[in-house]
Amino acid sequence: MTRIAYVNGRYMAQARAAVHIEDRGFQFADSVYEVCAVKDGILIDEQWHFERLERSLEQLGINVPLSSQALGIVYREVLRRNRLSDAIVYCQVTRGQAPRDHAFPTSSLPPTVVITAKAIDAAAVAARRSEGVAVVTRPDERWARCDIKSTGLLANVLAKQSARNAGAHEAWLLDADGNITEGTSTNAWIVTKAGTLVTRQLDARILGGVTRLALLECARSTELQVEERAFSRSEAMNAAEAFSSASTVGALPVVQIDQTPISDGIPGPITQKLNGLYHGR
Amino acid sequence: MTRIAYVNGRYMAQARAAVHIEDRGFQFADSVYEVCAVKDGILIDEQWHFERLERSLEQLGINVPLSSQALGIVYREVLRRNRLSDAIVYCQVTRGQAPRDHAFPTSSLPPTVVITAKAIDAAAVAARRSEGVAVVTRPDERWARCDIKSTGLLANVLAKQSARNAGAHEAWLLDADGNITEGTSTNAWIVTKAGTLVTRQLDARILGGVTRLALLECARSTELQVEERAFSRSEAMNAAEAFSSASTVGALPVVQIDQTPISDGIPGPITQKLNGLYHGR
């Protein structure tokens, strides 16, 4: 089946979907994106993704190219044309195409909009969720505005590759104080031995994850104590449980950090309970 | 005249020169670049640009797509097809096209290579060089590997735009210690009241500029004292002279920092002497 992508108002064969070489997304990473999970045809937390996209665009002074409503229609049409109901939808918006110059173009540009979808292997994700994964810690070498979901992802790419080279699934990033900010494409969480759920507070050092927000809502619907604060690598290694969160997976148990098992090295009960609540919404 | 670009082995009309939406340069800023000035048909410091390109690629584990010799041939052919002899040549190399995943693709990819050229307005550059420019200081919000000439330039874009909004030509970036690292697309220099030429030492916080290197060679051919070390915003504001360096311009006098004139607010004699040596090589 021919995969179909949406680029600047047109649906086309993904194999020939392209952007101009002077697209500012290509030359400057002057561009933002969103990844939304789709389950049984339902776009999970769709409105939160659209709200975050608009915030990222606003922070960069890029015009919002389509309303949330129009984007929702395009997302569904891309899914329909690719006959997908368990999938992820990827959306990238750039400042547009202009002769190369660091400063913003002086005349108003139409942003470039690219939307694609691909099937996810739900069984593989579920297996990973039931087994848990290993993470390694790496220095956080990213820029100072990680709250913007930009495509300036080279530091994330290098840390993720470094994790894979070490046989791990993900890298958790360490700031200059030895605290974990987040993963390269996930938020980082621990459950303390006292049973408190901890994830880093929102600021410019981390992305405000949509799944982070959803899991916080799930946790607050229970008796769980929740703290949004920094936690160190050693606190994580001595935690009762640890997990990563991302739209594609929910809460992914972390059973090992830097080759050291977390507790008894198997997914913890609070992580599993949160996953149940998250996927049962 | 139709502008011609080189993309992956082919010369084509630049208007339709494109890269795939899953090019890693577009989706991850997993990509590096070089900008080389051309004067009277001569590629200025060509070998140094090619050496730096190879270093950037090596740091990222991207295969070198073409030898320096082959690249030199393509640069000249792009110039010839565009009938340019005073110009800049832009070269971008990405890790290539692959289904989106942060980690490197597991199979070896052909890198994407894009080469374009455009005329420079030599009179406008010369005028700017004789008048000098204003700079403003802004926080350095870039990633920790500025020694790699990657296209992850969003922080540079935002700082440059902030400078333009303030009526300045460039932003000089301040690290957490209040020292100037470099400009958004230039290296930063001062001449102290004692007559010492100062520019920041090479490390991961700045790009090793080709023109920086050329100017250091020029300075060392004279009696000038030269120091490669960090300098603060206040040292810069109290300097005898200040300038920015870039391949497109040489040494560009900075006559104002954050609205405060440097010395008497006109280009300084040592800057002009260095420019003479640089352009006279």
Coordinates of C-alpha atoms in Angstrom, one line a residue:
Chain A
M1 CA 0.0 0.0 0.0
T2 CA 1.3 3.5 -0.8
R3 CA 1.8 5.5 2.3
I4 CA 0.3 8.9 2.1
A5 CA 1.7 12.1 3.7
Y6 CA 0.2 15.6 4.0
V7 CA 2.5 18.4 3.0
N8 CA 1.3 22.0 2.8
G9 CA -2.3 21.3 2.0
R10 CA -1.8 18.3 -0.3
Y11 CA -2.0 14.6 0.3
M12 CA 0.7 12.8 -1.6
A13 CA 2.7 9.6 -1.8
Q14 CA 5.1 9.7 1.2
A15 CA 7.9 8.4 -1.0
R16 CA 8.0 11.7 -2.9
A17 CA 7.0 14.0 -0.1
A18 CA 9.6 16.7 0.2
V19 CA 10.5 20.1 1.5
H20 CA 12.6 22.7 -0.2
I21 CA 16.3 22.8 0.6
E22 CA 15.8 26.4 1.9
D23 CA 13.1 25.4 4.3
R24 CA 14.1 26.8 7.7
G25 CA 13.3 23.5 9.3
F26 CA 16.0 22.0 7.2
Q27 CA 18.6 24.8 7.5
F28 CA 18.1 26.1 11.0
A29 CA 15.9 23.6 13.0
D30 CA 13.5 26.5 13.0
S31 CA 10.6 24.2 13.5
V32 CA 8.5 22.4 16.0
Y33 CA 6.7 19.0 16.1
E34 CA 4.2 16.8 17.9
V35 CA 3.7 13.1 18.1
C36 CA 0.2 11.8 19.0
A37 CA -0.7 8.2 19.7
V38 CA -3.8 6.7 18.1
K39 CA -5.5 3.7 19.7
D40 CA -8.5 2.1 18.1
G41 CA -8.9 5.1 15.9
I42 CA -8.9 7.6 18.8
L43 CA -6.3 10.4 19.0
I44 CA -5.1 10.2 22.6
D45 CA -5.0 13.6 24.4
E46 CA -5.5 15.3 21.0
Q47 CA -6.4 18.7 22.4
W48 CA -3.4 18.8 24.7
H49 CA -1.1 18.1 21.8
F50 CA -2.7 20.8 19.7
E51 CA -2.4 23.3 22.7
R52 CA 1.3 22.4 23.1
L53 CA 1.9 22.8 19.4
E54 CA 0.4 26.3 19.5
R55 CA 2.5 27.2 22.5
S56 CA 5.7 26.0 20.8
L57 CA 4.8 28.1 17.7
E58 CA 4.0 31.1 19.8
Q59 CA 7.3 30.9 21.7
L60 CA 9.1 31.0 18.3
G61 CA 6.9 33.6 16.7
I62 CA 5.7 31.2 14.0
N63 CA 2.2 31.7 12.7
V64 CA -0.3 29.0 13.6
P65 CA -0.9 27.4 10.2
L66 CA -4.1 25.6 10.9
S67 CA -6.7 25.7 13.8
S68 CA -6.8 22.7 16.1
Q69 CA -10.1 21.7 14.5
A70 CA -8.6 21.8 11.0
L71 CA -5.5 19.9 12.2
G72 CA -7.8 17.3 13.7
I73 CA -9.5 16.8 10.4
V74 CA -6.1 16.4 8.6
Y75 CA -4.8 13.9 11.2
R76 CA -7.9 11.8 10.7
E77 CA -7.7 12.0 6.9
V78 CA -4.0 10.9 7.0
L79 CA -5.0 8.0 9.2
R80 CA -7.9 7.1 6.9
R81 CA -5.8 7.3 3.8
N82 CA -3.2 5.0 5.4
R83 CA -5.9 2.7 6.9
L84 CA -4.4 3.0 10.4
S85 CA -6.2 2.8 13.7
D86 CA -3.3 1.9 16.0
A87 CA -0.6 4.3 15.1
I88 CA 1.3 7.5 15.8
V89 CA 0.7 10.7 13.9
Y90 CA 3.7 13.0 13.4
C91 CA 3.2 16.7 12.7
Q92 CA 6.0 19.1 12.0
V93 CA 5.6 22.9 11.4
T94 CA 8.5 25.1 10.3
R95 CA 8.8 28.8 9.9
G96 CA 8.7 28.2 6.1
Q97 CA 11.0 28.6 3.1
A98 CA 13.2 31.7 2.7
P99 CA 16.6 32.6 1.4
R100 CA 19.1 31.6 4.1
D101 CA 19.6 34.2 6.9
H102 CA 19.6 33.5 10.6
A103 CA 17.1 36.3 11.4
F104 CA 13.4 35.8 10.7
P105 CA 12.3 36.6 7.2
T106 CA 11.0 40.2 7.0
S107 CA 7.9 39.3 5.1
S108 CA 5.3 37.0 6.5
L109 CA 5.8 33.4 5.3
P110 CA 3.4 30.5 5.1
P111 CA 4.7 27.9 7.6
T112 CA 5.5 24.5 6.2
V113 CA 3.2 21.7 7.6
V114 CA 4.1 18.0 7.3
I115 CA 1.9 15.3 8.7
T116 CA 2.5 11.6 8.5
A117 CA 1.3 8.5 10.3
K118 CA 2.7 5.1 10.9
A119 CA 1.5 1.9 12.5
I120 CA 2.8 1.0 15.9
D121 CA 3.6 -2.5 16.9
A122 CA 1.2 -2.6 19.9
A123 CA 2.4 -6.1 21.0
A124 CA 6.0 -5.0 21.1
V125 CA 5.1 -1.9 23.1
A126 CA 3.0 -4.0 25.5
A127 CA 5.9 -6.5 25.9
R128 CA 8.4 -3.7 26.7
R129 CA 5.9 -2.3 29.2
S130 CA 5.6 -5.6 30.9
E131 CA 9.3 -6.3 31.0
G132 CA 10.6 -2.8 31.6
V133 CA 13.7 -1.3 30.1
A134 CA 17.3 -0.3 31.1
V135 CA 18.3 3.4 31.0
V136 CA 21.7 5.0 31.3
T137 CA 22.4 8.5 32.5
R138 CA 24.2 11.0 30.2
P139 CA 25.1 14.7 30.6
D140 CA 22.2 16.9 29.4
E141 CA 23.9 18.8 26.6
R142 CA 20.7 20.3 25.1
W143 CA 19.9 24.0 24.8
A144 CA 18.3 26.1 27.5
R145 CA 14.7 26.1 26.0
C146 CA 13.7 22.4 26.3
D147 CA 10.2 23.5 27.0
I148 CA 9.8 24.3 23.3
K149 CA 9.2 21.1 21.4
S150 CA 11.6 22.0 18.6
T151 CA 13.3 19.8 16.0
G152 CA 16.7 20.9 17.3
L153 CA 17.1 17.3 18.5
L154 CA 20.8 16.6 17.8
A155 CA 21.7 16.4 21.5
N156 CA 18.8 14.0 22.1
V157 CA 19.9 11.9 19.1
L158 CA 23.5 11.6 20.4
A159 CA 22.4 10.7 23.9
K160 CA 19.8 8.1 22.6
Q161 CA 22.5 6.6 20.4
S162 CA 24.9 6.5 23.3
A163 CA 22.3 4.6 25.3
R164 CA 21.7 2.1 22.5
N165 CA 25.5 1.6 22.2
A166 CA 25.4 0.8 25.9
G167 CA 22.6 -1.7 25.4
A168 CA 20.0 0.5 27.0
H169 CA 16.7 1.7 25.8
E170 CA 16.9 5.3 26.8
A171 CA 19.2 7.9 28.3
W172 CA 18.1 10.0 31.2
L173 CA 19.8 13.3 31.2
L174 CA 21.8 14.9 34.0
D175 CA 22.0 18.6 34.6
A176 CA 25.1 20.3 36.1
D177 CA 23.7 19.7 39.6
G178 CA 23.5 15.9 39.1
N179 CA 19.8 16.0 38.8
I180 CA 17.8 14.1 36.2
T181 CA 16.0 16.5 33.8
E182 CA 14.2 14.0 31.6
G183 CA 14.9 11.3 28.9
T184 CA 15.8 12.0 25.3
S185 CA 12.2 11.5 24.2
T186 CA 10.4 10.8 27.5
N187 CA 9.8 12.3 30.9
A188 CA 11.5 10.7 33.9
W189 CA 9.7 9.5 37.1
I190 CA 10.5 7.7 40.4
V191 CA 8.5 6.3 43.3
T192 CA 10.4 6.8 46.5
K193 CA 10.7 4.1 49.1
A194 CA 8.1 6.1 51.1
G195 CA 5.7 5.7 48.2
T196 CA 5.8 9.2 46.8
L197 CA 5.6 9.7 43.1
V198 CA 8.2 12.2 41.9
T199 CA 8.8 13.9 38.5
R200 CA 10.7 17.0 37.7
Q201 CA 8.9 20.4 38.0
L202 CA 8.1 22.2 34.7
D203 CA 10.6 24.8 33.7
A204 CA 12.7 25.6 30.6
R205 CA 14.9 22.5 31.2
I206 CA 12.2 20.0 30.3
L207 CA 9.4 19.5 27.9
G208 CA 5.9 19.5 29.5
G209 CA 4.9 16.1 28.4
V210 CA 1.3 15.4 27.5
T211 CA 1.6 12.0 29.0
R212 CA 3.3 13.4 32.0
L213 CA 0.2 15.6 32.5
A214 CA -2.1 12.7 32.0
L215 CA -0.2 10.5 34.5
L216 CA -0.2 13.3 37.1
E217 CA -4.0 13.5 36.7
C218 CA -4.3 9.7 37.1
A219 CA -2.0 9.8 40.2
R220 CA -4.0 12.7 41.8
S221 CA -7.2 10.7 41.3
T222 CA -5.7 8.2 43.8
E223 CA -4.3 8.4 47.3
L224 CA -0.7 8.7 46.0
Q225 CA 1.5 11.5 47.3
V226 CA 2.8 13.4 44.3
E227 CA 5.8 15.8 44.2
E228 CA 7.0 17.8 41.2
R229 CA 10.6 18.5 42.0
A230 CA 14.2 17.7 40.9
F231 CA 15.6 14.4 41.9
S232 CA 19.2 13.2 41.6
R233 CA 20.7 10.2 39.9
S234 CA 21.5 8.6 43.3
E235 CA 17.9 9.2 44.5
A236 CA 16.7 7.5 41.4
M237 CA 19.0 4.6 41.8
N238 CA 17.8 4.1 45.4
A239 CA 14.1 4.5 44.5
A240 CA 11.5 1.9 44.9
E241 CA 10.4 2.2 41.3
A242 CA 11.3 4.3 38.2
F243 CA 9.6 4.8 34.9
S244 CA 9.7 6.9 31.7
S245 CA 6.6 8.4 30.1
A246 CA 5.8 9.1 26.5
S247 CA 2.7 9.3 24.3
T248 CA 3.6 6.2 22.4
V249 CA 3.7 3.9 25.5
G250 CA 2.3 5.5 28.7
A251 CA 4.4 4.6 31.7
L252 CA 7.4 2.5 30.7
P253 CA 9.0 0.7 33.7
V254 CA 12.7 1.4 34.2
V255 CA 14.2 -1.6 35.9
Q256 CA 17.8 -0.7 35.6
I257 CA 19.8 2.6 35.7
D258 CA 23.4 2.6 34.7
Q259 CA 23.5 -1.2 35.0
T260 CA 22.1 -1.2 38.6
P261 CA 18.7 -2.8 39.2
I262 CA 16.0 -0.6 40.7
S263 CA 14.7 -2.4 43.8
D264 CA 14.4 -6.0 42.7
G265 CA 14.7 -5.2 39.0
I266 CA 11.2 -5.8 37.9
P267 CA 8.3 -3.3 37.1
G268 CA 6.9 -1.9 40.3
P269 CA 3.2 -2.0 41.4
I270 CA 2.7 1.8 41.4
T271 CA 4.0 2.1 37.9
Q272 CA 1.6 -0.7 36.8
K273 CA -1.3 0.8 38.6
L274 CA -0.7 4.2 36.9
N275 CA -0.5 2.4 33.6
G276 CA -3.8 0.8 34.2
L277 CA -5.4 4.1 35.1
Y278 CA -3.7 5.8 32.1
H279 CA -4.7 3.2 29.5
G280 CA -8.2 2.8 31.1
R281 CA -9.2 6.4 30.8
Chain B
M1 CA 18.8 33.2 -14.8
T2 CA 17.8 29.9 -13.3
R3 CA 19.7 29.3 -10.1
I4 CA 21.2 25.8 -9.9
A5 CA 21.7 23.7 -6.8
Y6 CA 23.5 20.4 -6.3
V7 CA 21.6 17.8 -4.4
N8 CA 22.8 14.2 -3.9
G9 CA 24.9 14.0 -7.1
R10 CA 22.6 16.1 -9.4
Y11 CA 22.6 19.7 -10.5
M12 CA 19.0 21.0 -10.7
A13 CA 17.0 24.2 -10.7
Q14 CA 17.2 25.4 -7.1
A15 CA 13.5 26.3 -7.2
R16 CA 12.6 22.6 -7.2
A17 CA 15.6 21.3 -5.1
A18 CA 14.2 19.4 -2.2
V19 CA 14.9 16.8 0.4
H20 CA 12.6 14.1 1.7
I21 CA 10.4 14.9 4.7
E22 CA 12.1 12.1 6.6
D23 CA 15.6 13.5 6.0
R24 CA 17.3 13.5 9.4
G25 CA 18.4 17.0 8.7
F26 CA 14.8 18.1 8.6
Q27 CA 13.5 16.0 11.5
F28 CA 16.4 16.1 13.9
A29 CA 18.9 18.8 12.9
D30 CA 21.1 15.7 12.4
S31 CA 23.2 17.6 10.0
V32 CA 26.2 19.9 9.6
Y33 CA 27.1 22.7 7.2
E34 CA 29.8 25.1 5.9
V35 CA 29.8 28.5 4.3
C36 CA 32.7 29.4 2.2
A37 CA 33.4 32.9 0.7
V38 CA 34.4 33.3 -2.9
K39 CA 36.3 36.3 -4.1
D40 CA 37.2 36.8 -7.8
G41 CA 36.5 33.1 -8.3
I42 CA 38.8 32.0 -5.5
L43 CA 37.4 29.8 -2.7
I44 CA 38.8 31.5 0.5
D45 CA 40.4 29.1 2.9
E46 CA 38.8 26.2 1.1
Q47 CA 40.9 23.5 2.7
W48 CA 40.2 24.7 6.2
H49 CA 36.4 24.6 5.5
F50 CA 36.7 21.1 4.2
E51 CA 38.8 20.0 7.2
R52 CA 36.2 21.4 9.6
L53 CA 33.4 19.8 7.7
E54 CA 35.1 16.4 8.0
R55 CA 35.6 17.0 11.7
S56 CA 32.0 17.9 12.3
L57 CA 30.9 14.8 10.4
E58 CA 33.3 12.6 12.4
Q59 CA 32.0 14.0 15.7
L60 CA 28.5 12.9 14.7
G61 CA 29.5 9.6 13.2
I62 CA 28.2 10.6 9.7
N63 CA 30.1 9.2 6.8
V64 CA 32.1 11.6 4.7
P65 CA 30.1 11.7 1.5
L66 CA 32.7 13.2 -0.8
S67 CA 36.5 13.8 -0.6
S68 CA 37.7 17.4 -0.2
Q69 CA 38.9 17.2 -3.8
A70 CA 35.5 16.1 -5.1
L71 CA 33.7 18.7 -3.0
G72 CA 36.0 21.3 -4.5
I73 CA 35.0 20.3 -8.0
V74 CA 31.3 20.4 -7.1
Y75 CA 31.7 23.9 -5.4
R76 CA 33.4 25.2 -8.6
E77 CA 30.7 23.6 -10.9
V78 CA 27.9 25.2 -8.8
L79 CA 29.7 28.6 -9.1
R80 CA 30.2 28.1 -12.8
R81 CA 26.6 27.1 -13.5
N82 CA 25.4 30.1 -11.5
R83 CA 28.0 32.4 -13.2
L84 CA 29.2 33.6 -9.8
S85 CA 32.7 34.8 -8.9
D86 CA 31.9 36.9 -5.7
A87 CA 29.7 34.7 -3.7
I88 CA 29.2 32.4 -0.8
V89 CA 28.9 28.6 -1.2
Y90 CA 26.7 26.8 1.3
C91 CA 27.2 23.1 1.8
Q92 CA 24.9 21.0 4.1
V93 CA 25.4 17.3 4.8
T94 CA 22.9 15.3 6.8
R95 CA 22.9 11.8 8.1
G96 CA 20.5 10.9 5.4
Q97 CA 16.9 9.8 5.0
A98 CA 15.4 7.1 7.3
P99 CA 12.1 6.3 9.1
R100 CA 11.9 8.6 12.1
D101 CA 13.8 7.3 15.2
H102 CA 16.1 9.3 17.4
A103 CA 18.9 6.7 17.4
F104 CA 21.1 6.4 14.3
P105 CA 19.6 4.1 11.6
T106 CA 21.1 0.6 12.0
S107 CA 21.9 0.2 8.3
S108 CA 24.5 2.5 6.7
L109 CA 22.8 5.4 4.9
P110 CA 24.0 7.6 2.1
P111 CA 24.3 11.1 3.6
T112 CA 22.3 13.9 2.0
V113 CA 24.5 16.6 0.4
V114 CA 23.1 20.0 -0.6
I115 CA 25.3 22.7 -2.2
T116 CA 24.2 26.1 -3.2
A117 CA 25.8 29.4 -4.1
K118 CA 24.6 33.0 -4.0
A119 CA 26.1 36.4 -5.0
I120 CA 27.2 38.6 -2.2
D121 CA 26.8 42.3 -2.3
A122 CA 30.5 43.2 -1.9
A123 CA 29.8 46.9 -1.8
A124 CA 27.3 46.5 1.1
V125 CA 29.8 44.3 3.0
A126 CA 32.6 46.8 2.5
A127 CA 30.4 49.6 3.6
R128 CA 29.4 47.7 6.8
R129 CA 33.1 47.0 7.4
S130 CA 34.1 50.7 7.1
E131 CA 31.2 51.9 9.3
G132 CA 31.1 49.1 11.9
V133 CA 28.1 47.6 13.5
A134 CA 26.2 47.6 16.8
V135 CA 25.9 44.4 18.8
V136 CA 23.8 43.5 21.8
T137 CA 24.6 40.8 24.4
R138 CA 22.1 38.0 25.0
P139 CA 22.3 34.8 27.1
D140 CA 24.0 31.9 25.4
E141 CA 21.1 29.4 25.2
R142 CA 22.8 27.0 22.8
W143 CA 23.7 23.3 23.4
A144 CA 27.0 22.1 24.9
R145 CA 28.7 21.2 21.6
C146 CA 29.0 24.5 19.8
D147 CA 32.3 23.2 18.4
I148 CA 30.3 21.1 16.0
K149 CA 29.0 23.2 13.1
S150 CA 25.5 21.6 13.2
T151 CA 22.3 23.0 11.7
G152 CA 20.7 22.9 15.2
L153 CA 20.7 26.7 15.0
L154 CA 17.4 27.7 16.6
A155 CA 19.1 29.4 19.6
N156 CA 21.3 31.3 17.2
V157 CA 18.2 32.3 15.2
L158 CA 16.4 33.6 18.2
A159 CA 19.3 35.6 19.5
K160 CA 20.0 37.1 16.0
Q161 CA 16.3 38.1 15.7
S162 CA 16.4 39.6 19.2
A163 CA 19.5 41.6 18.1
R164 CA 17.6 42.8 15.0
N165 CA 14.6 43.7 17.1
A166 CA 17.0 45.9 19.2
G167 CA 18.3 47.6 16.0
A168 CA 21.7 45.7 16.2
H169 CA 23.5 43.7 13.6
E170 CA 24.5 40.8 15.8
A171 CA 24.1 39.3 19.3
W172 CA 27.2 38.3 21.3
L173 CA 26.4 35.5 23.6
L174 CA 27.0 35.4 27.3
D175 CA 27.8 32.3 29.3
A176 CA 26.7 31.7 32.9
D177 CA 29.9 33.4 34.1
G178 CA 29.2 36.6 32.2
N179 CA 31.8 35.9 29.6
I180 CA 31.2 36.3 25.9
T181 CA 31.4 33.1 24.0
E182 CA 30.9 34.2 20.4
G183 CA 28.3 35.8 18.1
T184 CA 25.3 33.9 16.6
S185 CA 27.2 33.5 13.4
T186 CA 30.6 35.1 14.1
N187 CA 33.5 34.9 16.5
A188 CA 34.0 37.8 19.0
W189 CA 37.2 39.7 19.5
I190 CA 38.5 42.7 21.5
V191 CA 41.6 44.8 21.6
T192 CA 42.5 45.8 25.1
K193 CA 43.6 49.3 26.0
A194 CA 47.1 47.8 26.4
G195 CA 46.9 46.8 22.7
T196 CA 46.4 43.0 23.2
L197 CA 44.2 41.2 20.8
V198 CA 41.9 38.8 22.7
T199 CA 39.5 36.1 21.5
R200 CA 38.0 33.2 23.4
Q201 CA 40.0 30.0 23.6
L202 CA 38.7 27.0 21.6
D203 CA 36.5 24.5 23.5
A204 CA 33.1 23.0 23.2
R205 CA 31.4 26.4 23.8
I206 CA 32.4 28.0 20.5
L207 CA 32.9 27.1 16.9
G208 CA 36.5 27.1 15.7
G209 CA 36.0 29.8 13.0
V210 CA 38.0 29.5 9.9
T211 CA 38.3 33.3 9.7
R212 CA 39.2 33.3 13.4
L213 CA 42.1 31.0 12.5
A214 CA 43.1 33.2 9.5
L215 CA 43.0 36.4 11.6
L216 CA 45.1 34.8 14.3
E217 CA 47.7 33.9 11.7
C218 CA 47.6 37.5 10.4
A219 CA 48.0 38.9 14.0
R220 CA 50.9 36.6 14.8
S221 CA 52.7 37.8 11.7
T222 CA 52.8 41.2 13.3
E223 CA 54.1 42.5 16.7
L224 CA 50.6 42.2 18.2
Q225 CA 50.2 40.5 21.5
V226 CA 47.6 37.8 21.2
E227 CA 45.6 36.0 23.9
E228 CA 43.1 33.2 23.5
R229 CA 41.0 33.5 26.6
A230 CA 37.6 34.2 27.9
F231 CA 36.6 37.9 28.3
S232 CA 33.6 39.4 30.0
R233 CA 31.0 41.7 28.8
S234 CA 32.4 44.5 30.9
E235 CA 35.9 43.9 29.6
A236 CA 34.5 44.2 26.1
M237 CA 32.6 47.4 26.8
N238 CA 35.8 48.9 28.2
A239 CA 38.0 47.7 25.3
A240 CA 39.9 49.9 22.9
E241 CA 38.4 48.0 20.0
A242 CA 36.0 45.2 19.3
F243 CA 35.1 43.2 16.2
S244 CA 33.3 40.1 14.9
S245 CA 34.8 37.7 12.4
A246 CA 33.1 35.6 9.8
S247 CA 34.0 34.1 6.4
T248 CA 31.7 36.4 4.6
V249 CA 33.3 39.6 5.9
G250 CA 36.6 39.2 7.6
A251 CA 36.9 41.4 10.7
L252 CA 33.7 43.5 11.1
P253 CA 34.3 46.4 13.5
V254 CA 31.9 46.5 16.5
V255 CA 31.5 50.1 17.4
Q256 CA 28.7 49.7 20.0
I257 CA 27.8 47.0 22.6
D258 CA 24.4 47.2 24.3
Q259 CA 24.0 50.8 23.1
T260 CA 27.4 51.9 24.6
P261 CA 30.1 53.1 22.2
I262 CA 33.4 51.2 22.2
S263 CA 36.1 53.9 22.7
D264 CA 35.1 56.7 20.4
G265 CA 32.5 54.6 18.5
I266 CA 34.4 54.2 15.3
P267 CA 36.3 51.3 13.8
G268 CA 39.7 50.9 15.5
P269 CA 43.1 50.9 13.8
I270 CA 44.1 47.4 14.8
T271 CA 40.8 46.0 13.4
Q272 CA 41.5 47.8 10.2
K273 CA 45.1 46.7 10.1
L274 CA 44.0 43.0 10.6
N275 CA 41.4 43.4 7.9
G276 CA 44.0 44.7 5.5
L277 CA 46.3 41.7 6.2
Y278 CA 43.3 39.3 6.0
H279 CA 42.0 40.6 2.7
G280 CA 45.5 41.0 1.3
R281 CA 46.6 37.4 1.8

